[in-house]
PDB file of C-alpha atoms in Angstrom:
ATOM      1  CA  UNK A1453      -1.449  14.250  20.624  1.00 51.00           C
ATOM      2  CA  UNK A1454      -4.465  14.739  18.343  1.00 59.00           C
ATOM      3  CA  UNK A1455      -2.189  15.820  15.477  1.00 72.00           C
ATOM      4  CA  UNK A1456      -0.092  12.646  15.832  1.00 76.00           C
ATOM      5  CA  UNK A1457      -3.235  10.522  15.904  1.00 76.00           C
ATOM      6  CA  UNK A1458      -4.629  12.313  12.816  1.00 76.00           C
ATOM      7  CA  UNK A1459      -1.304  11.916  10.985  1.00 79.00           C
ATOM      8  CA  UNK A1460      -1.198   8.220  11.836  1.00 90.00           C
ATOM      9  CA  UNK A1461      -4.810   7.755  10.668  1.00 87.00           C
ATOM     10  CA  UNK A1462      -4.090   9.616   7.401  1.00 89.00           C
ATOM     11  CA  UNK A1463      -1.010   7.446   6.830  1.00 93.00           C
ATOM     12  CA  UNK A1464      -2.978   4.251   7.441  1.00 92.00           C
ATOM     13  CA  UNK A1465      -5.763   5.459   5.163  1.00 91.00           C
ATOM     14  CA  UNK A1466      -3.214   6.151   2.400  1.00 94.00           C
ATOM     15  CA  UNK A1467      -1.815   2.645   2.890  1.00 95.00           C
ATOM     16  CA  UNK A1468      -5.352   1.233   2.556  1.00 93.00           C
ATOM     17  CA  UNK A1469      -5.817   3.095  -0.741  1.00 95.00           C
ATOM     18  CA  UNK A1470      -2.416   1.891  -2.044  1.00 96.00           C
ATOM     19  CA  UNK A1471      -3.276  -1.725  -1.189  1.00 96.00           C
ATOM     20  CA  UNK A1472      -6.663  -1.492  -2.908  1.00 93.00           C
ATOM     21  CA  UNK A1473      -5.335   0.287  -6.012  1.00 96.00           C
ATOM     22  CA  UNK A1474      -2.543  -2.305  -6.270  1.00 97.00           C
ATOM     23  CA  UNK A1475      -5.153  -5.080  -6.103  1.00 95.00           C
ATOM     24  CA  UNK A1476      -7.243  -3.275  -8.711  1.00 95.00           C
ATOM     25  CA  UNK A1477      -4.360  -2.792 -11.167  1.00 96.00           C
ATOM     26  CA  UNK A1478      -3.116  -6.368 -10.668  1.00 96.00           C
ATOM     27  CA  UNK A1479      -6.565  -7.774 -11.457  1.00 95.00           C
ATOM     28  CA  UNK A1480      -6.987  -5.550 -14.543  1.00 95.00           C
ATOM     29  CA  UNK A1481      -3.679  -6.853 -15.920  1.00 96.00           C
ATOM     30  CA  UNK A1482      -4.700 -10.352 -14.836  1.00 94.00           C
ATOM     31  CA  UNK A1483      -7.882 -10.292 -16.905  1.00 93.00           C
ATOM     32  CA  UNK A1484      -5.849  -9.674 -20.068  1.00 94.00           C
ATOM     33  CA  UNK A1485      -3.216 -12.317 -19.237  1.00 94.00           C
ATOM     34  CA  UNK A1486      -5.834 -14.885 -18.206  1.00 92.00           C
ATOM     35  CA  UNK A1487      -8.014 -14.239 -21.264  1.00 92.00           C
ATOM     36  CA  UNK A1488      -5.087 -14.953 -23.613  1.00 93.00           C
ATOM     37  CA  UNK A1489      -3.954 -17.990 -21.589  1.00 92.00           C
ATOM     38  CA  UNK A1490      -7.502 -19.374 -21.243  1.00 90.00           C
ATOM     39  CA  UNK A1491      -8.256 -19.106 -24.969  1.00 89.00           C
ATOM     40  CA  UNK A1492      -4.955 -20.690 -26.030  1.00 89.00           C
ATOM     41  CA  UNK A1493      -5.221 -23.510 -23.455  1.00 87.00           C
ATOM     42  CA  UNK A1494      -9.040 -23.862 -23.613  1.00 85.00           C
ATOM     43  CA  UNK A1495      -8.954 -24.028 -19.814  1.00 86.00           C
ATOM     44  CA  UNK A1496     -12.160 -23.908 -17.775  1.00 83.00           C
ATOM     45  CA  UNK A1497     -10.216 -23.047 -14.607  1.00 82.00           C
ATOM     46  CA  UNK A1498      -8.379 -20.118 -16.235  1.00 88.00           C
ATOM     47  CA  UNK A1499     -11.661 -18.710 -17.585  1.00 86.00           C
ATOM     48  CA  UNK A1500     -13.150 -18.960 -14.093  1.00 83.00           C
ATOM     49  CA  UNK A1501     -10.149 -17.341 -12.466  1.00 85.00           C
ATOM     50  CA  UNK A1502     -10.301 -14.526 -15.043  1.00 88.00           C
ATOM     51  CA  UNK A1503     -13.972 -13.953 -14.213  1.00 85.00           C
ATOM     52  CA  UNK A1504     -13.059 -14.015 -10.516  1.00 82.00           C
ATOM     53  CA  UNK A1505     -10.471 -11.286 -11.211  1.00 87.00           C
ATOM     54  CA  UNK A1506     -13.219  -9.196 -12.819  1.00 86.00           C
ATOM     55  CA  UNK A1507     -15.353  -9.578  -9.695  1.00 81.00           C
ATOM     56  CA  UNK A1508     -12.371  -8.703  -7.483  1.00 82.00           C
ATOM     57  CA  UNK A1509     -12.079  -5.430  -9.402  1.00 87.00           C
ATOM     58  CA  UNK A1510     -15.627  -4.659  -8.291  1.00 82.00           C
ATOM     59  CA  UNK A1511     -14.808  -5.578  -4.689  1.00 79.00           C
ATOM     60  CA  UNK A1512     -11.747  -3.311  -4.651  1.00 85.00           C
ATOM     61  CA  UNK A1513     -13.839  -0.494  -6.115  1.00 86.00           C
ATOM     62  CA  UNK A1514     -16.378  -0.914  -3.298  1.00 80.00           C
ATOM     63  CA  UNK A1515     -13.633  -0.632  -0.672  1.00 82.00           C
ATOM     64  CA  UNK A1516     -12.121   2.424  -2.382  1.00 87.00           C
ATOM     65  CA  UNK A1517     -15.578   4.083  -2.280  1.00 82.00           C
ATOM     66  CA  UNK A1518     -15.952   3.148   1.380  1.00 78.00           C
ATOM     67  CA  UNK A1519     -12.495   4.480   2.307  1.00 82.00           C
ATOM     68  CA  UNK A1520     -13.406   7.703   0.497  1.00 83.00           C
ATOM     69  CA  UNK A1521     -16.288   8.175   2.936  1.00 75.00           C
ATOM     70  CA  UNK A1522     -19.160   7.509   0.554  1.00 63.00           C
ATOM     71  CA  UNK A1523     -22.558   6.446   1.858  1.00 66.00           C
ATOM     72  CA  UNK A1524     -23.587   3.043   3.138  1.00 72.00           C
ATOM     73  CA  UNK A1525     -26.498   2.817   0.675  1.00 78.00           C
ATOM     74  CA  UNK A1526     -24.075   2.897  -2.260  1.00 71.00           C
ATOM     75  CA  UNK A1527     -21.938   0.226  -0.599  1.00 67.00           C
ATOM     76  CA  UNK A1528     -24.963  -2.045  -0.029  1.00 74.00           C
ATOM     77  CA  UNK A1529     -26.004  -1.728  -3.687  1.00 76.00           C
ATOM     78  CA  UNK A1530     -22.474  -2.480  -4.870  1.00 71.00           C
ATOM     79  CA  UNK A1531     -22.217  -5.491  -2.544  1.00 74.00           C
ATOM     80  CA  UNK A1532     -25.492  -6.856  -3.952  1.00 78.00           C
ATOM     81  CA  UNK A1533     -24.120  -6.503  -7.488  1.00 78.00           C
ATOM     82  CA  UNK A1534     -20.936  -8.283  -6.455  1.00 74.00           C
ATOM     83  CA  UNK A1535     -22.989 -11.028  -4.798  1.00 80.00           C
ATOM     84  CA  UNK A1536     -25.024 -11.645  -7.955  1.00 84.00           C
ATOM     85  CA  UNK A1537     -21.843 -11.585 -10.052  1.00 79.00           C
ATOM     86  CA  UNK A1538     -20.336 -14.301  -7.836  1.00 81.00           C
ATOM     87  CA  UNK A1539     -23.554 -16.340  -8.138  1.00 86.00           C
ATOM     88  CA  UNK A1540     -23.414 -16.051 -11.952  1.00 85.00           C
ATOM     89  CA  UNK A1541     -19.730 -17.059 -11.918  1.00 79.00           C
ATOM     90  CA  UNK A1542     -20.525 -20.137  -9.806  1.00 85.00           C
ATOM     91  CA  UNK A1543     -23.384 -21.184 -12.106  1.00 87.00           C
ATOM     92  CA  UNK A1544     -21.313 -20.704 -15.268  1.00 84.00           C
ATOM     93  CA  UNK A1545     -18.382 -22.722 -13.898  1.00 82.00           C
ATOM     94  CA  UNK A1546     -20.629 -25.437 -12.505  1.00 89.00           C
ATOM     95  CA  UNK A1547     -22.081 -26.008 -15.990  1.00 87.00           C
ATOM     96  CA  UNK A1548     -18.707 -25.687 -17.778  1.00 83.00           C
ATOM     97  CA  UNK A1549     -16.786 -27.944 -15.372  1.00 84.00           C
ATOM     98  CA  UNK A1550     -19.529 -30.589 -15.398  1.00 90.00           C
ATOM     99  CA  UNK A1551     -19.652 -30.518 -19.197  1.00 87.00           C
ATOM    100  CA  UNK A1552     -15.822 -30.799 -19.431  1.00 84.00           C
ATOM    101  CA  UNK A1553     -15.812 -33.816 -17.110  1.00 86.00           C
ATOM    102  CA  UNK A1554     -18.814 -35.480 -18.801  1.00 87.00           C
ATOM    103  CA  UNK A1555     -17.370 -35.302 -22.323  1.00 83.00           C
ATOM    104  CA  UNK A1556     -13.736 -35.821 -21.267  1.00 82.00           C
ATOM    105  CA  UNK A1557     -12.636 -32.407 -22.563  1.00 76.00           C
ATOM    106  CA  UNK A1558      -8.834 -32.022 -22.411  1.00 77.00           C
ATOM    107  CA  UNK A1559      -7.411 -28.536 -21.875  1.00 77.00           C
ATOM    108  CA  UNK A1560      -4.019 -27.749 -23.446  1.00 82.00           C
ATOM    109  CA  UNK A1561      -0.940 -26.966 -21.383  1.00 83.00           C
ATOM    110  CA  UNK A1562      -0.632 -23.316 -20.310  1.00 88.00           C
ATOM    111  CA  UNK A1563       2.854 -22.119 -19.319  1.00 92.00           C
ATOM    112  CA  UNK A1564       1.540 -18.527 -19.176  1.00 92.00           C
ATOM    113  CA  UNK A1565      -1.353 -19.611 -16.939  1.00 91.00           C
ATOM    114  CA  UNK A1566       1.006 -21.510 -14.639  1.00 94.00           C
ATOM    115  CA  UNK A1567       3.390 -18.556 -14.336  1.00 95.00           C
ATOM    116  CA  UNK A1568       0.609 -16.009 -13.777  1.00 95.00           C
ATOM    117  CA  UNK A1569      -1.280 -18.006 -11.153  1.00 94.00           C
ATOM    118  CA  UNK A1570       1.972 -18.763  -9.261  1.00 96.00           C
ATOM    119  CA  UNK A1571       2.921 -15.080  -9.071  1.00 97.00           C
ATOM    120  CA  UNK A1572      -0.681 -14.054  -8.365  1.00 96.00           C
ATOM    121  CA  UNK A1573      -0.886 -16.410  -5.371  1.00 96.00           C
ATOM    122  CA  UNK A1574       2.209 -14.779  -3.813  1.00 97.00           C
ATOM    123  CA  UNK A1575       1.002 -11.224  -4.553  1.00 97.00           C
ATOM    124  CA  UNK A1576      -2.505 -11.863  -3.182  1.00 95.00           C
ATOM    125  CA  UNK A1577      -1.167 -13.377   0.062  1.00 97.00           C
ATOM    126  CA  UNK A1578       1.079 -10.315   0.572  1.00 97.00           C
ATOM    127  CA  UNK A1579      -1.773  -7.881  -0.175  1.00 97.00           C
ATOM    128  CA  UNK A1580      -4.142  -9.799   2.123  1.00 94.00           C
ATOM    129  CA  UNK A1581      -1.684  -9.540   5.022  1.00 96.00           C
ATOM    130  CA  UNK A1582      -1.301  -5.792   4.425  1.00 96.00           C
ATOM    131  CA  UNK A1583      -5.068  -5.247   4.272  1.00 94.00           C
ATOM    132  CA  UNK A1584      -5.635  -7.259   7.431  1.00 93.00           C
ATOM    133  CA  UNK A1585      -3.061  -5.260   9.398  1.00 95.00           C
ATOM    134  CA  UNK A1586      -4.183  -1.906   7.992  1.00 95.00           C
ATOM    135  CA  UNK A1587      -7.883  -2.690   8.459  1.00 90.00           C
ATOM    136  CA  UNK A1588      -7.246  -3.695  12.077  1.00 92.00           C
ATOM    137  CA  UNK A1589      -5.221  -0.526  12.734  1.00 93.00           C
ATOM    138  CA  UNK A1590      -7.981   1.627  11.187  1.00 89.00           C
ATOM    139  CA  UNK A1591     -10.688  -0.448  12.889  1.00 84.00           C
ATOM    140  CA  UNK A1592     -12.277  -0.720   9.441  1.00 82.00           C
ATOM    141  CA  UNK A1593     -14.340  -3.921   9.028  1.00 78.00           C
ATOM    142  CA  UNK A1594     -14.781  -3.399   5.265  1.00 78.00           C
ATOM    143  CA  UNK A1595     -11.018  -3.347   4.629  1.00 84.00           C
ATOM    144  CA  UNK A1596     -10.485  -6.327   6.957  1.00 82.00           C
ATOM    145  CA  UNK A1597     -13.221  -8.301   5.172  1.00 78.00           C
ATOM    146  CA  UNK A1598     -11.840  -7.473   1.747  1.00 81.00           C
ATOM    147  CA  UNK A1599      -8.445  -8.625   3.045  1.00 85.00           C
ATOM    148  CA  UNK A1600     -10.015 -12.042   3.692  1.00 81.00           C
ATOM    149  CA  UNK A1601     -11.433 -12.030   0.153  1.00 80.00           C
ATOM    150  CA  UNK A1602      -7.942 -11.249  -1.169  1.00 87.00           C
ATOM    151  CA  UNK A1603      -6.511 -14.127   0.898  1.00 87.00           C
ATOM    152  CA  UNK A1604      -9.117 -16.484  -0.582  1.00 81.00           C
ATOM    153  CA  UNK A1605      -8.172 -15.149  -4.033  1.00 84.00           C
ATOM    154  CA  UNK A1606      -4.602 -16.268  -3.279  1.00 89.00           C
ATOM    155  CA  UNK A1607      -5.893 -19.712  -2.301  1.00 85.00           C
ATOM    156  CA  UNK A1608      -7.878 -19.852  -5.549  1.00 85.00           C
ATOM    157  CA  UNK A1609      -4.777 -18.961  -7.548  1.00 89.00           C
ATOM    158  CA  UNK A1610      -2.950 -21.812  -5.796  1.00 89.00           C
ATOM    159  CA  UNK A1611      -5.827 -24.236  -6.547  1.00 85.00           C
ATOM    160  CA  UNK A1612      -5.914 -23.239 -10.229  1.00 86.00           C
ATOM    161  CA  UNK A1613      -2.100 -23.520 -10.350  1.00 90.00           C
ATOM    162  CA  UNK A1614      -2.318 -27.072  -8.978  1.00 88.00           C
ATOM    163  CA  UNK A1615      -4.944 -27.970 -11.599  1.00 86.00           C
ATOM    164  CA  UNK A1616      -2.785 -26.563 -14.410  1.00 88.00           C
ATOM    165  CA  UNK A1617       0.338 -28.384 -13.210  1.00 90.00           C
ATOM    166  CA  UNK A1618      -1.539 -31.685 -12.867  1.00 89.00           C
ATOM    167  CA  UNK A1619      -2.901 -31.162 -16.385  1.00 84.00           C
ATOM    168  CA  UNK A1620       0.696 -30.962 -17.686  1.00 86.00           C
ATOM    169  CA  UNK A1621       1.225 -34.478 -16.248  1.00 89.00           C
ATOM    170  CA  UNK A1622      -1.755 -35.784 -18.204  1.00 86.00           C
ATOM    171  CA  UNK A1623      -4.347 -35.535 -15.443  1.00 88.00           C
ATOM    172  CA  UNK A1624      -6.823 -33.717 -17.718  1.00 85.00           C
ATOM    173  CA  UNK A1625      -9.644 -33.810 -15.144  1.00 88.00           C
ATOM    174  CA  UNK A1626      -7.656 -31.544 -12.782  1.00 85.00           C
ATOM    175  CA  UNK A1627      -8.597 -28.441 -14.814  1.00 79.00           C
ATOM    176  CA  UNK A1628     -12.398 -28.799 -14.419  1.00 83.00           C
ATOM    177  CA  UNK A1629     -11.923 -29.881 -10.790  1.00 84.00           C
ATOM    178  CA  UNK A1630     -10.081 -26.606 -10.170  1.00 83.00           C
ATOM    179  CA  UNK A1631     -13.184 -24.975 -11.691  1.00 82.00           C
ATOM    180  CA  UNK A1632     -15.271 -26.646  -8.963  1.00 88.00           C
ATOM    181  CA  UNK A1633     -13.056 -24.999  -6.316  1.00 85.00           C
ATOM    182  CA  UNK A1634     -14.022 -21.624  -7.788  1.00 83.00           C
ATOM    183  CA  UNK A1635     -17.705 -22.716  -7.841  1.00 86.00           C
ATOM    184  CA  UNK A1636     -17.509 -23.338  -4.087  1.00 89.00           C
ATOM    185  CA  UNK A1637     -15.815 -19.973  -3.538  1.00 83.00           C
ATOM    186  CA  UNK A1638     -18.341 -18.163  -5.760  1.00 82.00           C
ATOM    187  CA  UNK A1639     -21.299 -19.596  -3.814  1.00 89.00           C
ATOM    188  CA  UNK A1640     -19.649 -18.733  -0.478  1.00 87.00           C
ATOM    189  CA  UNK A1641     -18.924 -15.143  -1.527  1.00 81.00           C
ATOM    190  CA  UNK A1642     -22.390 -14.696  -3.070  1.00 83.00           C
ATOM    191  CA  UNK A1643     -24.010 -15.783   0.212  1.00 88.00           C
ATOM    192  CA  UNK A1644     -21.791 -13.380   2.180  1.00 84.00           C
ATOM    193  CA  UNK A1645     -22.476 -10.412  -0.117  1.00 79.00           C
ATOM    194  CA  UNK A1646     -26.212 -10.861  -0.640  1.00 82.00           C
ATOM    195  CA  UNK A1647     -28.694  -9.885   2.089  1.00 78.00           C
ATOM    196  CA  UNK A1648     -30.101 -12.834   4.027  1.00 67.00           C
TER     197      UNK A1648
END
């Protein structure tokens, strides 16, 4: 009985690692894709989503450390760093989005950005579901919480996608408004990660 339980736990733990490494690799590739798309389109929302991907890399790294059995002190320090990174992201996008709206800055169309955010939304929703199930089976609150962060990342991808599509139809203000969605998310995640 104990052997079966240990085998099941080891299998679930492996699944947790696979989900986190997949998230990590996806976000590393995403930073490159989003950087190219953001520069060519001059899109505030794509820059913000790229920065969010960078922060998600840090979050996945924290969970990988935690699943490896590292200490809580290290996890707390990493979470504080992630919290401050989200706060910086929110501040940067708040200034950029407000400036873009104030001066009427028009981003260019971004077919690459549209394609990437559409696929990213689907991938993040699938990964979030896997993390939620695996975290519940392992009774691991860190993996379950990071699953919620991944789900929100999927929602962000969908919001940025909507802004990019609306921009194609001439609604130039949709791009900075999508930036404001990420500002809200950044503040929310910073408050959750930083000690109260």
